[in-house]
mmCIF file of C-alpha atoms in Angstrom:
data_model
loop_
_atom_site.group_PDB
_atom_site.id
_atom_site.type_symbol
_atom_site.label_atom_id
_atom_site.label_comp_id
_atom_site.label_asym_id
_atom_site.label_seq_id
_atom_site.Cartn_x
_atom_site.Cartn_y
_atom_site.Cartn_z
ATOM 1 C CA MET A 22 16.999 19.016 -3.156
ATOM 2 C CA VAL A 23 17.878 17.691 -5.993
ATOM 3 C CA THR A 24 20.356 19.689 -6.892
ATOM 4 C CA TRP A 25 22.545 19.394 -4.208
ATOM 5 C CA LEU A 26 21.744 14.801 -4.627
ATOM 6 C CA GLN A 27 23.301 15.834 -8.085
ATOM 7 C CA ASP A 28 26.080 17.854 -7.182
ATOM 8 C CA GLU A 29 27.378 16.294 -3.680
ATOM 9 C CA PHE A 30 27.032 12.659 -5.268
ATOM 10 C CA GLY A 31 27.227 13.351 -9.172
ATOM 11 C CA VAL A 32 23.791 11.181 -9.449
ATOM 12 C CA GLY A 33 21.357 11.572 -12.468
ATOM 13 C CA ARG A 34 18.153 13.707 -12.470
ATOM 14 C CA GLY A 35 16.129 10.478 -12.282
ATOM 15 C CA HIS A 36 17.857 9.003 -9.408
ATOM 16 C CA ALA A 37 18.107 11.564 -7.211
ATOM 17 C CA MET A 38 14.015 11.701 -7.855
ATOM 18 C CA ALA A 39 13.493 8.333 -6.598
ATOM 19 C CA PHE A 40 15.660 9.075 -3.942
ATOM 20 C CA VAL A 41 13.869 12.184 -3.015
ATOM 21 C CA HIS A 42 10.451 10.060 -3.429
ATOM 22 C CA VAL A 43 11.631 7.511 -0.963
ATOM 23 C CA LEU A 44 12.344 10.300 1.652
ATOM 24 C CA LYS A 45 8.646 12.086 0.417
ATOM 25 C CA ASN A 46 6.710 8.817 0.852
ATOM 26 C CA GLY A 47 8.164 5.503 2.359
ATOM 27 C CA PRO A 48 9.014 2.763 -0.591
ATOM 28 C CA THR A 49 5.499 2.567 -1.767
ATOM 29 C CA ILE A 50 5.215 3.240 -5.359
ATOM 30 C CA SER A 51 2.511 3.640 -7.661
ATOM 31 C CA GLU A 52 0.831 -0.005 -9.860
ATOM 32 C CA LYS A 53 1.724 1.930 -12.637
ATOM 33 C CA HIS A 54 4.950 0.032 -13.615
ATOM 34 C CA VAL A 55 4.254 -2.932 -12.048
ATOM 35 C CA GLY A 56 4.650 -6.856 -14.149
ATOM 36 C CA SER A 57 5.274 -4.096 -17.052
ATOM 37 C CA SER A 58 8.251 -5.175 -19.525
ATOM 38 C CA GLY A 59 9.783 -2.007 -19.648
ATOM 39 C CA THR A 60 13.282 -0.036 -17.674
ATOM 40 C CA HIS A 61 10.811 1.240 -15.241
ATOM 41 C CA ARG A 62 9.261 -2.205 -14.607
ATOM 42 C CA ASP A 63 9.757 -3.405 -11.218
ATOM 43 C CA GLU A 64 7.862 -6.566 -9.015
ATOM 44 C CA SER A 65 5.712 -5.282 -6.627
ATOM 45 C CA THR A 66 4.603 -1.573 -5.420
ATOM 46 C CA THR A 67 6.447 -1.668 -1.949
ATOM 47 C CA LEU A 68 10.491 -0.512 -3.416
ATOM 48 C CA ARG A 69 13.093 -3.179 -1.626
ATOM 49 C CA LEU A 70 15.836 -0.781 0.621
ATOM 50 C CA ASP A 71 17.892 -3.310 1.849
ATOM 51 C CA GLY A 72 19.740 -3.071 -0.779
ATOM 52 C CA ARG A 73 21.660 -5.663 -3.640
ATOM 53 C CA GLY A 74 23.711 -8.130 -1.027
ATOM 54 C CA ARG A 75 20.570 -9.052 0.287
ATOM 55 C CA ARG A 76 18.952 -9.924 -2.423
#
């Protein structure tokens, strides 16, 4: 699936892996990066999947 996303949509491996994670596990993620200051930081353990236009 990751290779297909890369080939068909031109996304990088990291974005493809993130998309597959959401398909397999829904919008819930681990607390590993919640509240951190790194590039992969998140505000909560629930990903917002409604798009930027709804923020």
